[in-house]
């Protein structure tokens, strides 16, 4: 159907162009370019015949279209702007200008063109959708939501808009509003997986665990094994005290995508099954996942800053906290220097110099390693 419609439009365009009192193109040649999607060739062919000085809007439209379809966006924009001079509220032209600027990343300019369309057609669903996305791109979230709400009012059955708007309401904890938006769209398209996911997110927030389980299992059966679906399903199983299904669900996640929550609920599910050892193992993993891998680095940086402020005790405390998470060579060396230079504690300085040398420092630490060895010898006399 789409191909037939395109063919009809093209043939109408050819007929119109050939009716002009201007140099004429060969419709057969142009049709061949279109049918084989050689839009760059089509543009070159038309441009070679009509040039840039043509004033007829129908010819300009053909040049603009072929330029746009072949990725020549600046040229296409100029043709459309010339058409706009004869009709400043030409909706198709404004829409194309909005689309071109959107593709070129000029969101603010695209918004201007789409807003002009609303002056002539205030119920244009597609324009509101585009404006919502563009407003979000420029950081105007208030306008983005307003445009999305307008689009939803015009067509409450559109699944994409209903899903996006319901997720926005969920973020504001306006669960009832989210449900009002998603329900009619889902009723109209009960097999729409995006809408089913949206409904699952709502029932999960409502604490309707049985309904969430049913919806998530439907999504899983259709191939959606995303982290969000697995998380809602696994947690709902746990809350229903269905511990083994909870474990089986979370085990579908690869080790590198396990989260603090997935490990926690898996651990708690094992506890529910009286398997305390596995419960402990997974809860320990949850603790590790909850702690940043860089926490020792942060404490090390704090320790260095306190040292520069001559707050030795605070510096010492920060470095020792860093060691609780990771015994990096640089931290051990910093402690050795602190005990040696600031605290004059020979015993502890030797201890940390030795620990530093035993920690297999990187090759670019040769200078520090040599200094540590010399200080151990000096302090041991």
Short mmCIF file of C-alpha atoms in Angstrom, two decimals:
data_model
loop_
_atom_site.label_atom_id
_atom_site.label_comp_id
_atom_site.label_asym_id
_atom_site.label_seq_id
_atom_site.Cartn_x
_atom_site.Cartn_y
_atom_site.Cartn_z
CA UNK A 1 0.00 0.00 0.00
CA UNK A 2 2.78 2.41 0.95
CA UNK A 3 4.66 1.63 -2.29
CA UNK A 4 1.47 2.15 -4.33
CA UNK A 5 0.77 5.49 -2.64
CA UNK A 6 4.36 6.63 -3.27
CA UNK A 7 4.04 5.65 -6.93
CA UNK A 8 0.78 7.61 -7.31
CA UNK A 9 2.31 10.71 -5.69
CA UNK A 10 5.38 10.51 -7.92
CA UNK A 11 3.29 10.11 -11.07
CA UNK A 12 1.15 13.11 -10.09
CA UNK A 13 4.32 15.10 -9.51
CA UNK A 14 5.70 14.09 -12.90
CA UNK A 15 2.46 15.09 -14.63
CA UNK A 16 2.48 18.47 -12.92
CA UNK A 17 6.11 19.14 -13.74
CA UNK A 18 5.72 18.22 -17.37
CA UNK A 19 2.75 20.57 -17.67
CA UNK A 20 4.91 23.62 -16.92
CA UNK A 21 6.12 25.99 -19.64
CA UNK A 22 9.70 25.24 -18.69
CA UNK A 23 12.38 22.81 -19.81
CA UNK A 24 10.97 19.34 -19.41
CA UNK A 25 12.48 16.23 -17.92
CA UNK A 26 11.98 12.66 -19.05
CA UNK A 27 9.44 11.12 -16.69
CA UNK A 28 10.72 7.61 -17.43
CA UNK A 29 14.26 8.47 -16.36
CA UNK A 30 13.09 10.17 -13.19
CA UNK A 31 10.72 7.34 -12.33
CA UNK A 32 13.57 4.87 -12.67
CA UNK A 33 15.64 6.90 -10.19
CA UNK A 34 12.76 6.96 -7.72
CA UNK A 35 11.90 3.29 -8.00
CA UNK A 36 15.52 2.36 -7.36
CA UNK A 37 15.80 4.95 -4.56
CA UNK A 38 18.56 6.81 -6.38
CA UNK A 39 17.49 10.14 -4.95
CA UNK A 40 20.88 11.78 -5.43
CA UNK A 41 20.70 10.95 -9.14
CA UNK A 42 17.12 12.22 -9.26
CA UNK A 43 18.18 15.51 -7.69
CA UNK A 44 21.13 15.91 -10.05
CA UNK A 45 18.88 15.15 -13.01
CA UNK A 46 16.24 17.71 -12.00
CA UNK A 47 18.79 20.32 -11.01
CA UNK A 48 20.56 19.93 -14.34
CA UNK A 49 17.33 20.77 -16.15
CA UNK A 50 15.76 23.42 -13.94
CA UNK A 51 18.76 24.92 -12.09
CA UNK A 52 18.48 27.11 -8.99
CA UNK A 53 16.64 30.07 -10.49
CA UNK A 54 13.34 28.27 -11.02
CA UNK A 55 10.43 29.97 -9.24
CA UNK A 56 7.63 27.47 -9.75
CA UNK A 57 6.74 26.01 -6.34
CA UNK A 58 5.94 22.57 -7.73
CA UNK A 59 9.37 22.28 -9.29
CA UNK A 60 10.93 23.66 -6.10
CA UNK A 61 9.02 20.99 -4.20
CA UNK A 62 10.50 18.25 -6.38
CA UNK A 63 14.01 19.65 -5.97
CA UNK A 64 13.53 20.02 -2.20
CA UNK A 65 12.19 16.48 -1.87
CA UNK A 66 14.97 14.81 -3.84
CA UNK A 67 17.61 16.89 -2.05
CA UNK A 68 16.17 15.94 1.32
CA UNK A 69 15.90 12.25 0.47
CA UNK A 70 19.50 12.18 -0.78
CA UNK A 71 20.81 13.80 2.40
CA UNK A 72 21.49 17.22 0.88
CA UNK A 73 19.79 18.92 3.80
CA UNK A 74 21.19 22.47 3.41
CA UNK A 75 20.07 22.58 -0.23
CA UNK A 76 16.69 21.09 0.64
CA UNK A 77 16.21 23.71 3.36
CA UNK A 78 16.89 26.54 0.92
CA UNK A 79 14.32 25.21 -1.56
CA UNK A 80 11.69 24.87 1.16
CA UNK A 81 12.45 28.38 2.44
CA UNK A 82 11.84 29.75 -1.07
CA UNK A 83 8.50 27.94 -1.11
CA UNK A 84 7.68 29.41 2.28
CA UNK A 85 8.04 32.91 0.85
CA UNK A 86 4.85 32.38 -1.16
CA UNK A 87 2.90 30.76 1.69
CA UNK A 88 4.23 31.28 5.21
CA UNK A 89 1.79 28.75 6.70
CA UNK A 90 2.27 25.93 4.19
CA UNK A 91 2.00 22.96 6.56
CA UNK A 92 3.92 20.36 4.48
CA UNK A 93 6.74 22.85 3.91
CA UNK A 94 6.88 23.82 7.59
CA UNK A 95 6.87 20.14 8.55
CA UNK A 96 9.77 19.41 6.21
CA UNK A 97 11.73 22.39 7.50
CA UNK A 98 11.13 21.20 11.05
CA UNK A 99 12.27 17.71 10.12
CA UNK A 100 15.41 18.97 8.35
CA UNK A 101 16.45 21.11 11.30
CA UNK A 102 15.69 18.26 13.67
CA UNK A 103 17.98 15.96 11.66
CA UNK A 104 20.70 18.62 11.68
CA UNK A 105 20.50 18.97 15.46
CA UNK A 106 19.02 22.47 15.39
CA UNK A 107 16.28 21.72 17.90
CA UNK A 108 15.41 25.33 18.70
CA UNK A 109 14.89 26.21 15.03
CA UNK A 110 12.85 23.05 14.44
CA UNK A 111 10.57 24.04 17.33
CA UNK A 112 9.86 27.39 15.65
CA UNK A 113 8.67 25.69 12.46
CA UNK A 114 6.49 23.17 14.27
CA UNK A 115 4.91 25.92 16.39
CA UNK A 116 3.99 27.75 13.18
CA UNK A 117 2.08 24.65 12.06
CA UNK A 118 -0.02 24.80 15.23
CA UNK A 119 -1.17 28.30 14.27
CA UNK A 120 -2.94 26.72 11.30
CA UNK A 121 -3.60 23.25 12.69
CA UNK A 122 -3.86 23.22 16.48
CA UNK A 123 -4.86 19.55 16.59
CA UNK A 124 -1.92 18.08 14.70
CA UNK A 125 -0.92 15.01 16.71
CA UNK A 126 2.42 14.47 14.98
CA UNK A 127 3.48 18.06 15.57
CA UNK A 128 2.82 17.78 19.30
CA UNK A 129 4.84 14.55 19.39
CA UNK A 130 7.76 16.19 17.63
CA UNK A 131 7.56 19.26 19.86
CA UNK A 132 7.61 17.09 22.97
CA UNK A 133 10.82 15.37 21.87
CA UNK A 134 12.46 18.61 20.75
CA UNK A 135 11.57 20.46 23.95
CA UNK A 136 13.09 17.62 25.94
CA UNK A 137 16.24 17.83 23.82
CA UNK A 138 16.71 21.51 24.70
CA UNK A 139 16.05 20.89 28.41
CA UNK A 140 12.56 22.41 28.49
CA UNK A 141 10.93 19.52 30.33
CA UNK A 142 7.82 21.47 31.30
CA UNK A 143 6.97 22.19 27.67
CA UNK A 144 7.91 18.64 26.71
CA UNK A 145 5.31 17.21 29.07
CA UNK A 146 2.71 19.79 28.00
CA UNK A 147 3.11 18.83 24.34
CA UNK A 148 2.98 15.15 25.24
CA UNK A 149 -0.24 15.71 27.19
CA UNK A 150 -1.74 17.54 24.21
CA UNK A 151 -0.78 14.69 21.89
CA UNK A 152 -2.37 12.21 24.29
CA UNK A 153 -5.60 14.23 24.40
CA UNK A 154 -5.78 14.20 20.60
CA UNK A 155 -5.04 10.49 20.33
CA UNK A 156 -5.23 8.67 23.68
CA UNK A 157 -4.79 5.33 21.92
CA UNK A 158 -1.30 6.00 20.59
CA UNK A 159 0.90 3.51 22.42
CA UNK A 160 4.20 5.38 22.33
CA UNK A 161 2.78 8.61 23.73
CA UNK A 162 0.70 6.78 26.33
CA UNK A 163 3.76 4.86 27.51
CA UNK A 164 6.03 7.92 27.71
CA UNK A 165 3.41 9.99 29.52
CA UNK A 166 2.62 7.21 32.00
CA UNK A 167 6.32 6.82 32.80
CA UNK A 168 6.50 10.56 33.45
CA UNK A 169 3.58 10.32 35.89
CA UNK A 170 5.19 7.33 37.59
CA UNK A 171 8.31 9.39 38.13
CA UNK A 172 6.16 11.94 39.97
CA UNK A 173 4.51 9.13 41.97
CA UNK A 174 1.19 10.03 40.31
CA UNK A 175 0.28 6.39 39.86
CA UNK A 176 -3.44 6.95 39.28
CA UNK A 177 -2.70 9.40 36.45
CA UNK A 178 -0.27 6.91 34.92
CA UNK A 179 -2.94 4.22 34.96
CA UNK A 180 -5.55 6.55 33.41
CA UNK A 181 -3.20 7.17 30.50
CA UNK A 182 -2.05 3.60 29.88
CA UNK A 183 -5.37 1.76 30.32
CA UNK A 184 -7.31 2.96 27.24
CA UNK A 185 -4.28 2.51 24.99
CA UNK A 186 -3.71 -1.03 26.29
CA UNK A 187 -7.39 -1.86 25.95
CA UNK A 188 -7.21 -0.83 22.30
CA UNK A 189 -4.00 -2.79 21.68
CA UNK A 190 -3.79 -5.59 24.24
CA UNK A 191 -0.75 -7.26 22.66
CA UNK A 192 1.40 -4.11 22.53
CA UNK A 193 4.50 -5.12 24.49
CA UNK A 194 5.47 -1.51 25.20
CA UNK A 195 2.09 -0.88 26.81
CA UNK A 196 2.25 -4.17 28.72
CA UNK A 197 5.62 -3.08 30.10
CA UNK A 198 4.11 0.26 31.10
CA UNK A 199 1.22 -1.49 32.82
CA UNK A 200 3.65 -3.80 34.65
CA UNK A 201 5.60 -0.80 35.93
CA UNK A 202 2.35 0.66 37.26
CA UNK A 203 1.13 -2.52 38.97
CA UNK A 204 4.60 -2.99 40.46
CA UNK A 205 4.44 0.50 41.98
CA UNK A 206 0.94 -0.27 43.24
CA UNK A 207 2.18 -3.39 45.00
CA UNK A 208 -0.05 -5.64 42.89
CA UNK A 209 2.45 -8.47 42.84
CA UNK A 210 0.25 -11.17 41.31
CA UNK A 211 -0.73 -8.92 38.40
CA UNK A 212 2.88 -7.82 37.95
CA UNK A 213 4.00 -11.46 37.79
CA UNK A 214 1.42 -12.23 35.11
CA UNK A 215 2.37 -9.21 33.00
CA UNK A 216 6.12 -9.81 33.33
CA UNK A 217 5.78 -13.48 32.45
CA UNK A 218 3.87 -12.44 29.33
CA UNK A 219 6.72 -10.12 28.41
CA UNK A 220 9.30 -12.84 29.08
CA UNK A 221 7.40 -15.27 26.87
CA UNK A 222 7.56 -12.72 24.06
CA UNK A 223 11.32 -12.44 24.42
CA UNK A 224 11.67 -9.39 26.67
CA UNK A 225 14.23 -10.45 29.25
CA UNK A 226 15.46 -6.96 30.02
CA UNK A 227 16.81 -6.07 33.42
CA UNK A 228 13.69 -4.03 34.23
CA UNK A 229 11.34 -6.96 33.57
CA UNK A 230 13.51 -9.47 35.43
CA UNK A 231 13.82 -7.11 38.39
CA UNK A 232 10.06 -6.55 38.69
CA UNK A 233 9.33 -10.25 38.25
CA UNK A 234 11.98 -11.48 40.68
CA UNK A 235 11.04 -8.96 43.36
CA UNK A 236 7.33 -9.72 42.96
CA UNK A 237 8.03 -13.44 43.38
CA UNK A 238 9.96 -12.67 46.57
CA UNK A 239 7.14 -10.53 47.97
CA UNK A 240 4.74 -13.39 47.20
CA UNK A 241 7.11 -15.67 49.15
CA UNK A 242 7.74 -17.70 46.01
CA UNK A 243 11.41 -17.97 46.77
CA UNK A 244 12.61 -20.51 44.20
CA UNK A 245 10.97 -18.70 41.26
CA UNK A 246 12.57 -15.52 42.59
CA UNK A 247 16.00 -17.16 42.53
CA UNK A 248 15.41 -18.70 39.09
CA UNK A 249 14.34 -15.33 37.70
CA UNK A 250 17.32 -13.39 38.99
CA UNK A 251 19.68 -16.14 37.82
CA UNK A 252 18.71 -15.18 34.27
CA UNK A 253 20.84 -12.06 34.73
CA UNK A 254 24.47 -12.43 33.70
CA UNK A 255 27.00 -11.87 36.48
CA UNK A 256 28.17 -8.57 35.01
CA UNK A 257 24.66 -7.07 35.05
CA UNK A 258 23.64 -8.22 38.51
CA UNK A 259 22.67 -5.30 40.72
CA UNK A 260 22.66 -4.66 44.43
CA UNK A 261 18.88 -5.26 44.42
CA UNK A 262 19.04 -8.51 42.42
CA UNK A 263 21.74 -9.92 44.71
CA UNK A 264 19.86 -8.76 47.81
CA UNK A 265 16.58 -10.41 46.82
CA UNK A 266 18.39 -13.57 45.74
CA UNK A 267 20.10 -13.70 49.12
CA UNK A 268 16.84 -13.09 50.95
CA UNK A 269 15.11 -15.76 48.87
CA UNK A 270 17.77 -18.28 49.93
CA UNK A 271 17.19 -17.22 53.53
CA UNK A 272 13.49 -17.85 52.94
CA UNK A 273 14.42 -21.37 51.83
CA UNK A 274 16.52 -21.77 55.01
CA UNK A 275 19.72 -21.96 52.96
CA UNK A 276 21.69 -19.62 55.21
CA UNK A 277 25.08 -20.19 53.56
CA UNK A 278 23.90 -19.14 50.11
CA UNK A 279 21.91 -16.34 51.71
CA UNK A 280 25.09 -15.01 53.32
CA UNK A 281 27.06 -15.39 50.08
CA UNK A 282 24.58 -13.37 48.04
CA UNK A 283 24.10 -10.71 50.70
CA UNK A 284 27.88 -10.26 50.84
CA UNK A 285 27.84 -9.84 47.06
CA UNK A 286 25.09 -7.24 47.48
CA UNK A 287 27.29 -5.34 49.93
CA UNK A 288 30.21 -5.43 47.49
CA UNK A 289 27.96 -4.19 44.69
CA UNK A 290 26.63 -1.37 46.86
CA UNK A 291 30.12 -0.06 47.60
CA UNK A 292 31.83 1.95 44.88
CA UNK A 293 34.92 0.33 43.40
CA UNK A 294 36.66 3.66 43.78
CA UNK A 295 35.85 4.32 47.43
CA UNK A 296 39.45 3.66 48.48
CA UNK A 297 40.64 6.20 45.92
CA UNK A 298 38.25 8.79 47.35
CA UNK A 299 39.55 8.21 50.87
CA UNK A 300 43.10 8.36 49.55
CA UNK A 301 42.44 11.75 47.96
CA UNK A 302 40.88 12.97 51.22
CA UNK A 303 43.92 11.74 53.11
CA UNK A 304 46.25 13.64 50.77
CA UNK A 305 44.24 16.85 51.16
CA UNK A 306 44.28 16.60 54.97
CA UNK A 307 48.03 16.01 54.81
CA UNK A 308 48.51 19.20 52.81
CA UNK A 309 46.43 21.03 55.41
CA UNK A 310 48.76 19.61 58.10
CA UNK A 311 45.85 17.78 59.73
CA UNK A 312 47.86 14.63 60.29
CA UNK A 313 45.39 12.65 62.40
CA UNK A 314 42.57 13.21 59.92
CA UNK A 315 44.91 12.29 57.08
CA UNK A 316 45.93 9.09 58.87
CA UNK A 317 42.28 8.17 59.48
CA UNK A 318 41.35 8.69 55.82
CA UNK A 319 44.26 6.57 54.55
CA UNK A 320 43.37 3.77 56.98
CA UNK A 321 39.77 3.82 55.77
CA UNK A 322 41.06 3.55 52.22
CA UNK A 323 42.92 0.36 53.17
CA UNK A 324 39.68 -1.19 54.41
CA UNK A 325 38.47 -1.29 50.81
CA UNK A 326 41.66 -1.86 48.84
CA UNK A 327 45.36 -1.99 49.71
CA UNK A 328 46.68 0.03 46.81
CA UNK A 329 50.48 0.52 46.72
CA UNK A 330 50.07 4.29 46.60
CA UNK A 331 48.05 4.28 49.83
CA UNK A 332 50.58 2.09 51.62
CA UNK A 333 53.39 4.39 50.51
CA UNK A 334 51.47 7.48 51.66
CA UNK A 335 50.99 5.93 55.11
CA UNK A 336 54.66 5.02 55.34
CA UNK A 337 55.64 8.62 54.55
CA UNK A 338 53.10 9.94 57.04
CA UNK A 339 54.42 7.74 59.88
CA UNK A 340 58.01 8.51 58.88
CA UNK A 341 57.94 12.27 58.32
CA UNK A 342 54.99 13.58 60.33
CA UNK A 343 54.42 11.13 63.18
CA UNK A 344 58.06 10.01 63.63
CA UNK A 345 56.85 6.48 64.33
CA UNK A 346 59.76 4.31 63.16
CA UNK A 347 58.04 0.99 63.80
CA UNK A 348 54.90 1.84 61.82
CA UNK A 349 56.91 3.54 59.07
CA UNK A 350 58.99 0.38 58.56
CA UNK A 351 55.81 -1.71 58.59
CA UNK A 352 54.18 0.27 55.79
CA UNK A 353 57.37 0.64 53.75
CA UNK A 354 57.64 -3.16 53.79
CA UNK A 355 53.95 -3.61 52.96
CA UNK A 356 54.37 -1.17 50.09
CA UNK A 357 57.34 -3.10 48.66
CA UNK A 358 55.45 -6.38 49.05
CA UNK A 359 52.40 -5.02 47.21
CA UNK A 360 54.15 -5.27 43.82
CA UNK A 361 54.10 -1.58 42.88
CA UNK A 362 53.97 -0.67 39.17
CA UNK A 363 57.20 -0.30 37.19
CA UNK A 364 57.04 3.48 37.22
CA UNK A 365 57.42 3.38 41.03
CA UNK A 366 61.13 2.53 40.89
CA UNK A 367 62.07 5.78 42.59
CA UNK A 368 59.59 5.21 45.44
CA UNK A 369 60.68 1.60 45.84
CA UNK A 370 64.34 2.63 46.09
CA UNK A 371 63.48 5.30 48.64
CA UNK A 372 61.40 2.83 50.68
CA UNK A 373 64.30 0.35 50.78
CA UNK A 374 66.72 3.05 51.90
CA UNK A 375 64.35 4.25 54.62
CA UNK A 376 63.84 0.73 55.96
CA UNK A 377 67.62 0.38 56.28
CA UNK A 378 67.98 3.79 57.93
CA UNK A 379 65.11 3.31 60.38
CA UNK A 380 66.27 -0.20 61.32
CA UNK A 381 69.68 0.93 62.60
#
